[in-house]
Amino acid sequence: MQIIYSEKQADHQPRWEWNFGKKNAYPEKTARIRTIVKELNKRGMSQIIRQERSFALDHIHRIHDPEMVRHIKSCANMPEGESAYAHIFPYRTYTPHPKTNMIRAGYFCFDVGTTIARHTYVAAKSAVDVALTGAELIAKGKEREVFSLSRPPGHHADRRIYGGYCYFNNAAIAADYLSKGGKVAILDLDFHHGNGTQSIFYESSHVYFASIHGDPRDYYPYFCGFKSERGEYLGHKMNHNVPLPKGVDDAAYLAELDKVLTRIKRFTPAYLVISMGFDTFESDPVGDFALTSPCYHEIGARLRRLGPPVLAVLEGGYAMKELGVNAANFAEGLMGKE
Ligand SMILES: [Zn+2]
């Protein structure tokens, strides 16, 4: 077992988001990674923590439109303290000709909560590298379990549109990388539906996607994550959504997890990629389930027992006081520690 993280995520510090007209403090903070690493070190896991290595942009371009990647990169030229929030969402048939980052933002973004600033590109690229470093260790057979602490998260990012604090889809890029070595199943356990990942592989027969999440009738991303979305063309029946009501507890959650793991086993994947969110926690300020800290150990243990090598990629989780404990519990479950 290895845990991968990057120092390069630290300067990506959006200050606020718009949420139904209200200006809120941005919950996706630099301190999220720091608190996780601190807890892992406290539990004696410093030996298995390592930094990412840098991968070629080609891996990102296989999943994302280079125009969107260029837009995010171009924001690195913005003055310190300035942020590009979407203001206008043009028809998708138009071309992204506006020359300023500020105007162009809405062409590549689907919400008003996700901003880009000077340090976003470096952080988002490093989050991909963190996921790919883990994928490479698994593809080469050097590790059977890796936990990649990618930040910013990725599962809301689609091919040519970002949102939900996500820019590049770290888990999707890692799954694509691993798919060269066999079939891949992606299981999204963040509180929110992984709309970007679903969309990217919606017509794929090689990558299975399943997600357990808060019912989109009530929760972000609202417009997808329903049971009826089952994949199309070659990907028909390769997409499985499990929307759940608010307040789901450990027992109910683990029962749903087992059902999904049974389906995944039938698909006989060579690799399992987990979009691991901790906003399912009972006191998370963003999510609305009621999982307790010990449940994350159990989730990790069940994923390990399934059989295929597991790459877990960090997504959300905003309860700052307990995030470190929850992530470390998960890591210990995944590595087979009792
Ligand atoms: Zn989430």
XYZ file of C-alpha atoms and ligand atoms in Angstrom:
339
model
C 0.000 0.000 0.000
C 1.190 3.489 -0.904
C -0.304 6.936 -0.364
C 0.461 9.676 -2.891
C 0.158 13.421 -2.430
C 1.491 16.664 -3.842
C 2.704 19.893 -2.282
C 1.737 21.650 -5.514
C -1.945 21.728 -4.576
C -1.297 24.106 -1.672
C -1.562 27.462 -3.473
C -4.969 26.693 -5.018
C -7.074 28.596 -2.487
C -10.423 29.804 -3.820
C -12.008 32.022 -1.189
C -15.715 31.825 -1.916
C -18.459 30.236 -3.999
C -21.942 31.274 -5.083
C -24.663 28.940 -3.869
C -28.192 29.821 -4.997
C -27.340 33.502 -4.858
C -25.510 33.330 -1.543
C -21.802 33.985 -1.204
C -20.286 31.203 0.928
C -16.762 30.445 2.111
C -15.197 27.855 -0.224
C -15.178 24.465 1.547
C -12.619 22.811 -0.760
C -9.545 23.994 1.161
C -5.802 23.365 1.077
C -6.016 22.276 4.712
C -7.986 19.174 3.656
C -4.829 17.419 2.448
C -2.736 18.732 5.335
C -5.103 17.350 7.952
C -5.177 13.941 6.241
C -1.377 13.717 5.952
C -1.002 14.844 9.568
C -3.264 12.031 10.787
C -1.533 9.426 8.574
C 1.831 10.481 10.021
C 0.426 10.320 13.536
C -0.553 6.699 12.903
C 2.943 5.799 11.724
C 2.228 5.686 7.989
C 4.869 8.239 6.923
C 6.945 5.435 5.358
C 4.285 4.724 2.746
C 3.553 8.335 1.795
C 5.293 9.601 -1.317
C 5.148 12.570 -3.695
C 3.743 12.377 -7.203
C 5.777 12.218 -10.394
C 4.925 14.344 -13.424
C 3.168 12.738 -16.432
C 2.790 14.036 -20.010
C -0.280 16.137 -20.833
C -1.359 13.479 -23.358
C -3.006 11.533 -20.530
C -5.241 14.532 -19.776
C -5.956 15.227 -23.459
C -7.266 11.662 -23.928
C -10.087 12.565 -21.518
C -10.440 16.373 -21.777
C -10.813 18.764 -24.685
C -7.403 20.481 -25.126
C -9.293 23.802 -25.492
C -10.601 23.464 -21.940
C -7.156 22.466 -20.668
C -5.694 25.534 -22.424
C -8.311 27.796 -20.859
C -7.487 26.583 -17.345
C -3.775 26.908 -18.050
C -4.174 30.426 -19.454
C -5.617 31.567 -16.118
C -2.159 31.070 -14.616
C -1.399 34.509 -16.094
C -4.071 36.231 -14.029
C -2.929 38.682 -11.358
C -2.646 37.333 -7.829
C -5.982 37.677 -6.028
C -8.123 37.740 -9.205
C -10.535 34.855 -9.950
C -12.466 33.786 -13.057
C -16.052 33.027 -12.094
C -18.532 32.155 -14.817
C -20.791 35.080 -15.681
C -22.464 33.977 -18.920
C -23.192 30.414 -20.085
C -23.271 30.630 -23.894
C -24.920 28.131 -26.230
C -22.567 25.202 -26.659
C -22.613 25.556 -30.447
C -20.698 28.847 -30.193
C -16.929 28.856 -30.259
C -14.985 30.032 -27.215
C -13.590 33.125 -28.950
C -13.716 35.710 -26.111
C -10.180 36.645 -25.374
C -10.396 37.257 -21.644
C -10.445 34.424 -19.138
C -13.241 36.149 -17.258
C -15.676 36.077 -20.182
C -14.596 32.668 -21.451
C -15.078 30.972 -18.037
C -18.776 30.201 -18.567
C -18.077 28.382 -21.834
C -16.145 25.680 -20.024
C -17.947 25.706 -16.658
C -21.380 24.466 -15.573
C -21.848 26.222 -12.235
C -21.087 29.527 -10.519
C -19.307 27.921 -7.573
C -16.084 26.831 -9.243
C -13.474 29.486 -9.824
C -10.087 29.483 -11.513
C -7.208 31.632 -10.362
C -3.477 31.900 -10.853
C -2.536 28.659 -9.074
C -5.431 26.460 -10.201
C -3.752 24.876 -13.216
C -0.636 23.756 -11.334
C -2.799 22.267 -8.577
C -5.208 20.549 -10.982
C -2.347 19.099 -13.032
C -0.656 17.848 -9.844
C -3.940 16.188 -8.765
C -3.888 14.240 -12.043
C -0.229 13.329 -11.484
C -1.069 12.095 -7.979
C -3.756 9.800 -9.441
C -1.524 8.639 -12.317
C 1.413 7.926 -9.993
C -0.906 5.567 -8.121
C -2.231 4.051 -11.357
C 1.301 3.411 -12.589
C 2.294 1.601 -9.372
C -0.747 -0.634 -9.753
C -0.363 -1.187 -13.518
C 3.256 -2.291 -12.981
C 2.170 -4.692 -10.269
C 4.243 -2.914 -7.608
C 1.245 -2.258 -5.349
C -2.192 -3.806 -4.901
C -3.667 -0.827 -3.042
C -2.907 2.867 -3.498
C -4.655 5.872 -2.019
C -4.051 8.992 -4.137
C -4.748 12.225 -2.243
C -5.727 14.248 -5.293
C -6.789 17.837 -4.741
C -8.649 19.608 -6.311
C -11.118 16.732 -6.746
C -12.198 15.566 -10.201
C -15.385 13.537 -10.530
C -17.675 16.414 -11.586
C -15.383 17.406 -14.486
C -16.586 16.265 -17.908
C -14.694 16.180 -21.231
C -15.065 19.885 -22.017
C -16.704 21.363 -18.957
C -15.633 21.743 -15.332
C -17.570 22.444 -12.130
C -18.234 21.248 -8.586
C -14.715 22.324 -7.431
C -13.354 19.921 -10.121
C -11.216 20.796 -13.181
C -9.618 17.599 -14.494
C -11.210 14.231 -13.795
C -8.398 12.541 -11.866
C -10.187 9.202 -11.422
C -11.303 9.046 -15.070
C -7.789 9.806 -16.336
C -6.349 7.118 -14.029
C -9.038 4.632 -15.119
C -8.260 5.358 -18.768
C -4.568 4.760 -18.060
C -5.303 1.457 -16.291
C -7.714 0.316 -19.003
C -4.746 -0.466 -21.250
C -4.160 -3.450 -18.977
C -7.747 -4.764 -18.791
C -11.311 -3.893 -17.834
C -11.757 -1.210 -15.166
C -14.625 -0.651 -12.743
C -15.010 2.807 -11.202
C -17.000 3.035 -7.999
C -17.873 6.545 -6.872
C -18.453 6.793 -3.111
C -18.515 10.564 -2.790
C -21.789 11.957 -1.397
C -22.422 13.608 -4.777
C -23.033 11.832 -8.044
C -19.935 11.629 -10.266
C -21.595 13.232 -13.282
C -18.332 13.882 -15.122
C -17.046 10.326 -14.807
C -20.426 8.886 -15.803
C -20.542 11.062 -18.900
C -16.954 10.284 -19.951
C -17.519 6.516 -19.951
C -21.242 6.477 -20.797
C -20.693 4.663 -24.092
C -17.756 2.510 -23.003
C -17.894 -1.267 -22.665
C -14.413 -1.349 -21.137
C -15.044 0.851 -18.107
C -17.955 0.134 -15.772
C -19.229 3.026 -13.642
C -21.241 2.755 -10.424
C -22.106 5.494 -7.946
C -23.786 5.597 -4.529
C -24.880 9.146 -3.724
C -27.452 11.592 -2.374
C -30.637 11.643 -4.463
C -30.111 14.244 -7.235
C -33.703 15.435 -6.840
C -32.403 17.077 -3.649
C -28.629 17.316 -4.047
C -25.911 18.547 -6.384
C -25.440 17.960 -9.335
C -29.284 17.815 -9.561
C -29.556 17.001 -13.266
C -28.105 13.504 -13.329
C -27.367 10.507 -11.127
C -30.768 8.867 -11.549
C -31.363 5.120 -11.684
C -32.645 5.343 -15.239
C -29.187 6.368 -16.519
C -27.734 3.021 -17.551
C -25.243 3.793 -20.309
C -25.666 3.871 -24.085
C -24.477 1.996 -27.189
C -21.530 -0.239 -26.209
C -21.897 1.066 -22.676
C -25.514 -0.022 -22.281
C -26.038 -1.500 -18.783
C -22.494 -0.449 -17.855
C -23.655 2.476 -15.727
C -25.296 1.908 -12.358
C -26.603 4.676 -10.105
C -27.768 4.208 -6.518
C -29.379 7.438 -5.306
C -30.163 7.377 -1.569
C -32.224 9.660 0.710
C -30.755 11.917 3.410
C -29.624 10.431 6.714
C -28.449 7.019 5.467
C -26.574 5.279 8.314
C -23.631 2.835 8.360
C -25.717 -0.357 8.123
C -27.912 0.846 5.256
C -24.905 2.236 3.390
C -22.809 -0.928 3.739
C -25.773 -3.040 2.542
C -25.980 -0.902 -0.628
C -22.205 -1.073 -1.021
C -22.319 -4.880 -0.928
C -24.990 -4.979 -3.630
C -22.909 -2.754 -5.885
C -19.737 -4.764 -5.191
C -21.584 -7.930 -6.256
C -22.436 -6.280 -9.589
C -18.862 -5.110 -10.032
C -17.552 -8.609 -9.362
C -19.778 -9.954 -12.147
C -18.071 -7.517 -14.528
C -14.710 -9.171 -13.618
C -12.585 -5.999 -13.732
C -8.802 -6.193 -13.799
C -8.690 -2.978 -11.722
C -10.959 -1.125 -9.339
C -10.820 2.683 -9.182
C -12.600 4.340 -6.265
C -13.700 7.967 -6.293
C -13.437 8.284 -2.543
C -15.365 11.099 -0.914
C -15.743 11.645 2.810
C -18.681 14.045 2.556
C -20.902 11.055 3.428
C -19.800 11.656 7.050
C -22.494 12.493 9.627
C -21.263 16.003 10.383
C -20.071 16.970 6.912
C -21.235 20.519 6.149
C -21.892 19.732 2.471
C -23.190 16.116 2.397
C -26.284 14.763 4.140
C -25.678 11.088 5.030
C -24.919 9.874 8.575
C -21.860 7.620 8.287
C -19.616 7.387 11.352
C -15.798 7.329 11.406
C -15.442 3.512 11.901
C -17.531 2.932 8.761
C -14.687 4.216 6.574
C -12.412 1.467 7.888
C -15.075 -1.080 6.954
C -15.516 0.415 3.474
C -11.763 0.168 2.880
C -11.700 -3.438 4.100
C -14.589 -4.484 1.825
C -12.969 -2.887 -1.220
C -9.730 -4.734 -0.471
C -11.553 -8.058 -0.117
C -13.229 -7.765 -3.513
C -10.093 -9.023 -5.242
C -8.786 -6.704 -7.982
C -6.070 -4.139 -7.182
C -7.597 -0.911 -5.858
C -6.686 2.664 -6.716
C -8.615 5.024 -4.434
C -8.622 8.669 -5.540
C -9.691 11.387 -3.112
C -12.770 13.420 -4.046
C -14.782 15.471 -1.471
C -14.976 15.583 2.327
C -15.294 18.874 4.201
C -15.720 18.115 7.912
C -12.306 19.504 8.737
C -12.150 18.223 12.304
C -12.726 14.583 11.392
C -11.517 14.378 7.777
C -8.048 13.191 8.802
C -9.420 10.450 11.038
C -11.947 9.302 8.428
C -9.367 9.163 5.631
C -6.817 7.373 7.855
C -9.485 4.858 8.922
C -10.224 4.208 5.259
C -6.511 3.808 4.466
C -6.068 1.296 7.299
C -9.093 -0.705 6.146
C -7.782 -0.709 2.588
C -4.323 -1.878 3.665
C -5.799 -4.770 5.673
C -5.004 -3.449 9.136
C -7.450 -4.700 11.774
Zn -18.993 15.505 -2.868
